[in-house]
PDB file of C-alpha atoms in Angstrom:
ATOM      1  CA  MET A   1      36.884-174.215-124.998  1.00 54.00           C
ATOM      2  CA  GLY A   2      34.220-174.950-122.365  1.00 60.00           C
ATOM      3  CA  ASP A   3      30.773-173.666-121.708  1.00 64.00           C
ATOM      4  CA  ARG A   4      30.886-170.451-119.703  1.00 68.00           C
ATOM      5  CA  TYR A   5      27.758-171.243-117.697  1.00 66.00           C
ATOM      6  CA  LEU A   6      29.521-174.290-116.249  1.00 67.00           C
ATOM      7  CA  ASP A   7      32.331-172.108-114.882  1.00 70.00           C
ATOM      8  CA  LYS A   8      30.059-170.032-112.610  1.00 75.00           C
ATOM      9  CA  GLN A   9      29.983-170.800-108.903  1.00 78.00           C
ATOM     10  CA  VAL A  10      26.708-171.477-107.156  1.00 75.00           C
ATOM     11  CA  GLN A  11      26.185-169.930-103.747  1.00 77.00           C
ATOM     12  CA  ASN A  12      23.347-171.510-101.795  1.00 76.00           C
ATOM     13  CA  PHE A  13      21.751-170.118 -98.662  1.00 78.00           C
ATOM     14  CA  GLY A  14      19.584-171.583 -95.935  1.00 84.00           C
ATOM     15  CA  GLU A  15      19.173-175.188 -94.894  1.00 86.00           C
ATOM     16  CA  PRO A  16      18.747-177.814 -97.608  1.00 87.00           C
ATOM     17  CA  PHE A  17      15.854-180.251 -97.167  1.00 89.00           C
ATOM     18  CA  PHE A  18      14.107-183.118 -98.911  1.00 91.00           C
ATOM     19  CA  MET A  19      10.441-182.991 -99.781  1.00 93.00           C
ATOM     20  CA  VAL A  20       8.612-186.151-100.774  1.00 95.00           C
ATOM     21  CA  ILE A  21       6.183-185.610-103.645  1.00 96.00           C
ATOM     22  CA  ARG A  22       3.567-188.276-104.140  1.00 95.00           C
ATOM     23  CA  GLU A  23       2.504-189.359-107.614  1.00 96.00           C
ATOM     24  CA  ASP A  24      -1.137-188.344-107.078  1.00 96.00           C
ATOM     25  CA  GLU A  25      -0.293-184.901-105.662  1.00 97.00           C
ATOM     26  CA  THR A  26      -1.303-181.755-107.525  1.00 97.00           C
ATOM     27  CA  LEU A  27       0.976-178.780-108.062  1.00 95.00           C
ATOM     28  CA  SER A  28      -1.242-176.603-105.882  1.00 94.00           C
ATOM     29  CA  SER A  29      -0.992-179.030-102.952  1.00 96.00           C
ATOM     30  CA  ILE A  30       2.801-179.208-103.368  1.00 95.00           C
ATOM     31  CA  LYS A  31       3.020-175.411-103.366  1.00 93.00           C
ATOM     32  CA  GLU A  32       0.849-175.240-100.245  1.00 94.00           C
ATOM     33  CA  ARG A  33       2.993-177.775 -98.360  1.00 95.00           C
ATOM     34  CA  LEU A  34       6.188-176.033 -99.467  1.00 93.00           C
ATOM     35  CA  GLN A  35       4.889-172.657 -98.313  1.00 94.00           C
ATOM     36  CA  LYS A  36       3.987-174.087 -94.901  1.00 94.00           C
ATOM     37  CA  LYS A  37       7.355-175.825 -94.551  1.00 92.00           C
ATOM     38  CA  LEU A  38       9.255-172.631 -95.379  1.00 91.00           C
ATOM     39  CA  LYS A  39       6.900-170.478 -93.258  1.00 92.00           C
ATOM     40  CA  VAL A  40       6.479-167.919 -96.030  1.00 91.00           C
ATOM     41  CA  SER A  41       3.561-165.494 -96.251  1.00 94.00           C
ATOM     42  CA  ASP A  42       1.139-165.603 -99.196  1.00 92.00           C
ATOM     43  CA  GLU A  43       2.485-162.266-100.423  1.00 91.00           C
ATOM     44  CA  ASP A  44       6.131-163.369-100.415  1.00 89.00           C
ATOM     45  CA  PHE A  45       5.356-166.793-101.858  1.00 85.00           C
ATOM     46  CA  SER A  46       3.538-165.311-104.852  1.00 84.00           C
ATOM     47  CA  LYS A  47       6.639-163.351-105.950  1.00 77.00           C
TER      48      LYS A  47
END
């Protein structure tokens, strides 16, 4: 009797990437860099 959530398949999309996060970085600066990397508009990123 296993956990049902472990049986579900994950379906990824897009290109995977690594993003280095520095110890002194704030969440807002990480979000800003991520938004630029993904080329997402402010409106779409806020969803």
